[in-house]
Structure formats: structure tokens, C-alpha cells
XYZ file of C-alpha atoms in Angstrom:
373
model
C 74.337 10.975 69.727
C 74.129 9.488 66.168
C 75.472 6.152 67.388
C 72.759 5.907 70.252
C 70.047 6.858 67.779
C 71.111 3.976 65.316
C 71.543 1.516 68.050
C 68.094 2.291 69.610
C 66.618 2.068 65.992
C 68.169 -1.274 65.345
C 67.025 -2.519 68.873
C 63.434 -1.301 68.201
C 63.364 -3.048 64.807
C 64.674 -6.383 66.323
C 62.178 -6.215 69.219
C 59.134 -4.954 67.459
C 59.256 -6.521 63.951
C 58.227 -10.108 65.263
C 55.367 -8.627 67.302
C 53.871 -6.736 64.206
C 51.866 -9.705 62.969
C 54.981 -10.977 61.204
C 55.499 -7.622 59.407
C 53.359 -8.811 56.508
C 50.651 -6.238 56.731
C 51.283 -2.964 54.967
C 50.601 -0.848 58.213
C 53.194 -2.876 59.841
C 56.113 -3.005 57.412
C 55.874 0.436 56.031
C 56.828 2.265 59.223
C 59.672 -0.251 59.683
C 60.953 0.360 56.081
C 60.813 4.123 56.840
C 62.811 3.695 60.029
C 65.445 1.635 58.220
C 65.724 4.131 55.429
C 65.935 7.014 58.027
C 68.724 5.369 59.829
C 70.578 4.762 56.677
C 70.182 8.392 55.707
C 71.377 9.406 59.073
C 74.622 7.189 58.678
C 75.272 8.840 55.172
C 74.619 12.305 56.598
C 77.128 11.707 59.277
C 79.607 10.636 56.677
C 79.026 13.750 54.770
C 79.099 16.234 57.730
C 81.857 14.530 59.629
C 85.497 15.816 58.652
C 86.606 12.085 58.801
C 83.840 11.005 56.231
C 85.976 8.235 54.956
C 86.093 6.850 58.569
C 82.302 6.889 58.770
C 81.990 4.729 55.645
C 85.139 2.580 56.126
C 83.000 -0.291 57.255
C 81.780 -0.896 53.791
C 85.192 -1.656 52.344
C 85.444 -5.125 53.936
C 81.869 -6.131 52.699
C 82.562 -6.178 48.840
C 82.024 -9.956 48.729
C 78.544 -9.439 50.204
C 77.635 -6.343 48.384
C 78.175 -7.602 44.935
C 75.628 -10.383 44.934
C 73.328 -8.288 46.906
C 73.453 -5.391 44.325
C 73.053 -7.927 41.534
C 69.883 -9.276 43.217
C 68.395 -5.766 43.739
C 69.228 -4.977 40.115
C 67.421 -8.139 38.852
C 64.290 -7.156 40.753
C 64.478 -3.661 39.526
C 64.966 -4.687 35.867
C 61.595 -6.574 36.130
C 59.917 -3.234 36.662
C 61.429 -1.404 33.727
C 59.151 -1.205 30.660
C 60.875 -2.740 27.656
C 60.128 -3.073 24.004
C 58.105 -6.038 22.824
C 61.176 -7.399 20.831
C 63.492 -7.401 23.917
C 60.785 -8.875 26.030
C 60.381 -11.756 23.668
C 64.141 -12.462 23.725
C 64.290 -12.335 27.415
C 61.093 -14.026 28.416
C 59.050 -15.645 25.592
C 56.416 -17.012 28.004
C 55.703 -13.375 29.209
C 55.487 -12.232 25.660
C 53.089 -14.931 24.798
C 50.828 -14.239 27.853
C 50.587 -10.429 26.959
C 49.998 -11.304 23.461
C 47.154 -13.753 24.244
C 45.654 -11.531 27.019
C 45.809 -8.196 25.307
C 44.066 -8.367 21.838
C 46.148 -6.433 19.272
C 49.179 -6.139 21.426
C 52.022 -5.283 20.530
C 50.753 -3.768 17.347
C 49.355 -0.729 19.137
C 48.433 0.481 22.695
C 44.985 -0.655 23.800
C 42.636 1.995 25.202
C 40.713 0.783 28.323
C 37.283 2.041 27.775
C 35.531 0.497 30.664
C 37.522 2.338 33.253
C 35.945 2.878 36.704
C 32.994 0.793 35.791
C 31.755 2.836 32.916
C 31.201 2.000 29.293
C 32.320 3.809 26.211
C 29.372 6.120 26.313
C 30.413 7.345 29.835
C 27.343 5.787 31.549
C 27.716 3.685 34.572
C 27.666 -0.020 33.912
C 24.454 -1.705 35.246
C 24.257 -4.736 37.426
C 23.035 -7.803 35.398
C 21.970 -11.121 36.647
C 23.117 -14.005 34.240
C 20.597 -16.707 33.618
C 21.275 -20.407 34.738
C 22.390 -22.943 32.332
C 18.871 -24.486 32.346
C 17.299 -21.020 31.774
C 19.549 -20.215 28.844
C 18.829 -23.789 27.244
C 15.070 -22.933 27.717
C 15.420 -19.786 25.563
C 16.143 -17.149 28.213
C 18.098 -14.364 26.503
C 21.563 -13.663 27.672
C 21.957 -9.929 28.463
C 25.234 -9.357 26.568
C 25.814 -8.746 22.887
C 28.608 -10.325 20.920
C 31.660 -8.210 20.851
C 32.857 -6.939 17.429
C 35.302 -8.975 15.530
C 38.874 -7.831 15.264
C 38.615 -6.642 11.588
C 35.474 -4.476 12.783
C 37.650 -2.898 15.462
C 40.343 -1.973 13.106
C 37.738 0.020 11.025
C 36.645 1.971 14.003
C 38.039 5.487 14.372
C 41.067 5.494 16.660
C 40.446 6.281 20.249
C 42.451 8.976 21.931
C 45.108 7.526 24.084
C 44.228 8.248 27.826
C 45.858 7.491 31.088
C 44.204 4.203 31.159
C 45.783 3.024 27.947
C 47.718 -0.166 28.050
C 51.229 0.858 26.736
C 53.063 -1.329 24.068
C 56.167 -1.455 26.303
C 55.548 -3.814 29.115
C 57.369 -5.009 32.214
C 58.821 -8.512 32.759
C 56.777 -8.505 36.048
C 53.277 -9.440 35.302
C 52.166 -7.660 38.504
C 54.366 -4.654 39.056
C 52.146 -3.351 41.878
C 53.209 -6.521 43.883
C 56.965 -6.524 42.750
C 57.582 -2.931 43.703
C 56.723 -3.411 47.493
C 59.051 -6.602 47.289
C 61.840 -4.608 45.847
C 61.542 -2.073 48.585
C 61.621 -4.764 51.195
C 64.735 -6.097 49.596
C 66.489 -2.676 49.707
C 65.283 -2.495 53.298
C 66.825 -5.730 54.243
C 70.088 -4.660 52.579
C 70.160 -1.463 54.358
C 69.507 -3.023 57.810
C 72.320 -5.595 57.128
C 74.816 -2.792 56.237
C 73.774 -0.955 59.634
C 74.593 -3.894 61.524
C 77.661 -5.213 59.848
C 79.369 -1.892 58.620
C 78.261 0.998 60.768
C 81.305 2.350 62.625
C 80.103 2.462 66.171
C 82.430 4.054 68.902
C 83.039 0.510 70.341
C 86.093 -0.574 68.038
C 85.628 -4.336 68.739
C 81.961 -4.331 68.390
C 81.664 -6.628 71.269
C 79.402 -4.490 73.441
C 77.218 -3.528 70.527
C 76.903 -7.138 69.628
C 75.865 -8.126 73.180
C 73.264 -5.549 73.222
C 71.743 -6.753 70.135
C 72.017 -10.372 71.109
C 70.129 -9.689 74.221
C 67.387 -7.808 72.400
C 67.004 -10.896 70.118
C 66.786 -13.239 73.214
C 64.034 -10.840 74.635
C 62.200 -10.810 71.263
C 62.201 -14.503 71.025
C 61.061 -14.849 74.538
C 58.147 -12.336 73.915
C 57.255 -14.108 70.664
C 57.105 -17.478 72.385
C 55.068 -16.223 75.394
C 52.548 -14.664 73.005
C 52.302 -17.985 71.208
C 51.776 -19.973 74.515
C 49.365 -17.236 75.820
C 47.189 -17.509 72.678
C 46.720 -21.275 73.346
C 45.343 -20.461 76.806
C 43.130 -17.719 75.585
C 42.333 -16.994 71.916
C 39.744 -14.636 70.607
C 40.577 -15.542 66.932
C 42.786 -12.555 66.242
C 46.720 -12.169 66.076
C 47.867 -10.648 69.253
C 44.332 -10.373 70.506
C 43.940 -7.210 68.452
C 44.443 -7.705 64.674
C 42.540 -9.929 62.310
C 44.690 -10.656 59.402
C 43.383 -10.207 55.823
C 43.402 -14.097 55.141
C 41.573 -14.890 58.336
C 37.906 -14.191 57.183
C 36.538 -16.789 59.722
C 39.210 -16.530 62.459
C 42.308 -18.621 63.096
C 42.524 -21.363 60.269
C 45.381 -23.244 61.868
C 43.461 -25.272 64.518
C 45.561 -26.278 67.571
C 48.898 -25.264 66.134
C 50.597 -22.298 67.741
C 50.767 -19.170 65.475
C 51.758 -16.400 67.815
C 52.171 -12.868 66.613
C 53.055 -14.149 63.295
C 49.566 -15.478 62.372
C 51.421 -18.462 60.777
C 52.972 -21.376 62.738
C 55.774 -21.924 60.131
C 56.751 -18.250 60.233
C 56.634 -18.359 63.998
C 58.968 -21.504 64.007
C 61.403 -19.739 61.561
C 61.858 -16.853 63.826
C 62.206 -18.840 66.977
C 64.817 -20.912 65.176
C 66.871 -17.746 64.958
C 66.314 -16.670 68.505
C 66.958 -20.148 70.074
C 70.710 -20.335 69.614
C 71.276 -16.858 71.280
C 69.039 -17.938 74.208
C 71.109 -21.129 74.562
C 74.383 -19.241 74.520
C 73.021 -16.859 77.338
C 71.880 -19.988 79.376
C 75.384 -21.724 78.995
C 77.827 -18.909 78.648
C 76.040 -15.669 80.032
C 79.357 -13.706 79.746
C 79.056 -13.914 76.046
C 75.977 -11.734 76.238
C 76.639 -9.572 79.134
C 79.573 -8.019 80.989
C 77.420 -7.214 83.963
C 74.396 -8.732 85.501
C 75.132 -12.183 84.250
C 72.948 -13.856 86.705
C 69.856 -11.885 85.387
C 70.954 -12.574 81.828
C 71.072 -16.313 82.524
C 67.774 -16.390 84.158
C 66.249 -14.625 81.233
C 68.038 -16.851 78.787
C 66.793 -20.039 80.451
C 63.157 -18.657 80.572
C 63.689 -18.027 76.739
C 64.896 -21.424 76.009
C 62.006 -23.107 77.726
C 59.399 -21.006 76.293
C 60.926 -21.027 72.798
C 61.267 -24.714 72.716
C 57.653 -25.101 73.988
C 56.357 -22.721 71.372
C 58.418 -24.647 68.682
C 56.871 -27.893 69.825
C 53.427 -26.484 69.673
C 53.849 -24.968 66.232
C 53.932 -28.559 64.703
C 56.340 -27.196 62.158
C 58.615 -30.072 61.087
C 60.784 -27.719 59.249
C 61.116 -25.553 62.420
C 61.929 -28.605 64.519
C 64.700 -29.576 61.961
C 65.975 -25.955 61.935
C 66.187 -25.849 65.685
C 68.147 -29.146 65.924
C 70.472 -28.049 63.210
C 71.148 -24.754 65.009
C 71.846 -26.436 68.294
C 74.265 -28.882 66.522
C 76.118 -26.036 65.024
C 76.256 -24.316 68.360
C 77.608 -27.479 69.929
C 80.323 -27.769 67.389
C 81.293 -24.044 67.931
C 81.413 -24.305 71.738
C 84.395 -22.820 73.483
C 87.190 -25.107 74.614
C 88.723 -24.346 77.894
C 92.569 -24.451 77.802
C 94.169 -26.891 80.166
C 91.015 -28.854 80.980
C 91.382 -32.613 80.512
C 88.611 -35.169 80.173
C 87.004 -37.475 77.871
C 85.045 -35.867 74.935
C 82.905 -39.061 74.963
C 81.834 -38.353 78.670
C 81.132 -34.684 77.819
C 78.968 -35.811 74.719
C 77.157 -38.344 76.647
C 76.474 -35.878 79.474
C 75.095 -33.359 76.791
C 72.892 -35.992 75.317
C 71.435 -36.882 78.653
C 70.913 -33.291 79.491
C 69.097 -32.765 76.230
C 66.930 -35.758 76.722
C 65.884 -34.543 80.198
C 65.213 -31.107 78.877
C 63.130 -32.591 76.129
C 61.001 -34.659 78.704
C 60.532 -31.605 80.872
C 59.251 -29.691 77.876
C 56.814 -32.285 76.860
C 55.565 -32.269 80.435
C 55.151 -28.569 80.266
C 53.381 -28.550 76.863
C 51.014 -31.284 78.211
C 49.160 -34.269 76.358
C 46.941 -32.025 74.433
C 49.648 -30.129 72.895
């Protein structure tokens, strides 16, 4: 039961993440983080409740080489969120210390009380809206509706203000924007947890081949779906991602012109994801037995359709980095292709046939994309 729950959770993440506007909106990535953390907690609970707890966590032993740099990277991000004294801050990051010193008058001698919190002045009255005069009006003698702020020596003679929740503390963080660093740290921990679930969770399948085949088929399906969304948006687009959501950086509709953006709302992000799905689709088209023990014909049909749609969406993304990534992935895949024992023949002939086949496939793709694309 636990194995099936975790497998279904991993499959849902692989399939739904690329369709959630690239997972960059808070409403999209927050539930996915919660799901990853829940699956990880379920794994740990199984390890505690199972009499063979060591077996449930045995997969972690062989990942020491990968866990150490991951832990160091997460620790580095966490260190940037820890408030540290000014002297240590200056030793670690002189530029951050200088920025704080120049932007926070009086720091680090004492904490600064933010008096104009929530749009109110020191008297507690709401701040009024003021229209500034133009340069010409100011030159003509129009008064500027602001008084000069007191000098630093005058401020020092004022009675000390009680420290409130809005006070700027003396101890500062290395991160200049902790509100942005903390969500990034959560994402990093989430990625690490997802990696551990895939690489180390002890499924009932000892070899892991069946689990790997299921996840690979889901990746092919996710790539096919993302590519079809990108192609469909070129036929009919209403200026929204997935025809439903308007990303926060699209105030006037799709800013990418004729480039395919798909559910990622960004052509380069779309190409990056398709680069990861294309090798799995190519394997399913050439060697369907690698992705399925049964229904190999259906698997090959899906994989071929995925190859055509993914390659077309890659071309329409106009992402040169995406094109290079796709060619590099296919080159690595060709180098790793299985060699049949006892088969004789010329490698040159096989390479020439592969090159001709690739050229014909590219011509067909260009015809499919059309002259406008």
C-alpha cells in the first residue's frame, strides 16, 4: 500500500508539474512541495513502523557521494538566512556589509525603528497623497511639499524610540532578500527529497526495472502532453498559459510573439523540459521493450507520436540552447545504444543509415511545422 501510494505520487508529480505553468507560480509549486514532503514523511514513517526499519532506509547507504554535496548546497542556502553579527558579516561578505551600512543610516551602531510602518507617520496619522511639482514648476518657485529631514546629529539627540516589531535588527542575513531566499531553499529541499524517493526508496521490485519503466512511460506521456499544448496554442491562443492562467509577468498577454511557449509560459523553459523527455521517447520508438514488458506496440505508437510532437515543439520554440540540448541528448543516446551479440555488419553503413534517417525525419518535421513556423 505504501509503495503504491509513493509510486502514484511520483507519477502525479512527473505528469502534472510541467502542466502547472512551469511550476513557477506559488499556487502551483506549493501543493507539489507539500506532496513531496508528505511522500518523504510516509517513507520515514514506514521505516520507523516496519520491524525491518534498516531495510526501508537501506537505499540511502549507496548515495553517500551524492548526499554530501547536496547537503552542503542546502546548508549554504540555509546559512544565508541566518542572522549574523555585523563583524562576522563584514568578514564573510564585505559587499553586503557595505550595502547595509549605506542603506540603513546608523547601522550597525543600533537598531533602527521603522516609524512609517503601514503608511503612517510618527504621529500615527495616515500619510496623505502628495503630487510633486515638475522640474519647471519647482524652478518657477513652486514649493516642494516635503521638509528637510533632520541631520544625523539631531537624530542622536532625540529621545530613543521604543523598539517595535518593525525595528531593523543589528544582526542581518547574508541574503539581502530573505523572503525570496526562503522559498528557494524550500524548493531545493523538495528537489532533494524527490531525488531520494526515486533513487533510494526500496520498492518491492528488487531490480527496479518495472518501477523505472513506469516512470519512463509517464515522462514520455508528460513530454507528449506538453508538446501538444505548445502546438495547440499556436493554432488558437487567447493570450493565457494553458488557455486558463495569465502569468504575473504577462500584463499585456503573451510577450513571446510567434515562439511556442506551451504550459511553461516561456519558450526556453519549454525547450529545457522537452530536451529531458525526448530521449525517453526515442528509446520507446526504437526499443519499446525498454519501456514496457507488455503492450509494446501501443508503447511504440505513443513514443513515435511523442517524438514527432516534441521535435516540432522544439523547433517552434526557437530556443537555440534547446536545439543544442536535444542534439546532444540524441548523440549520447546513439553512443549508448545496445549492441546485439552475433550481428555482423559495417558500423559505417549503420551510421550512414542513421544519418539518412535523421535527415528524412528532420525534413518531415519541417513540412509538419510549415513555412510560417
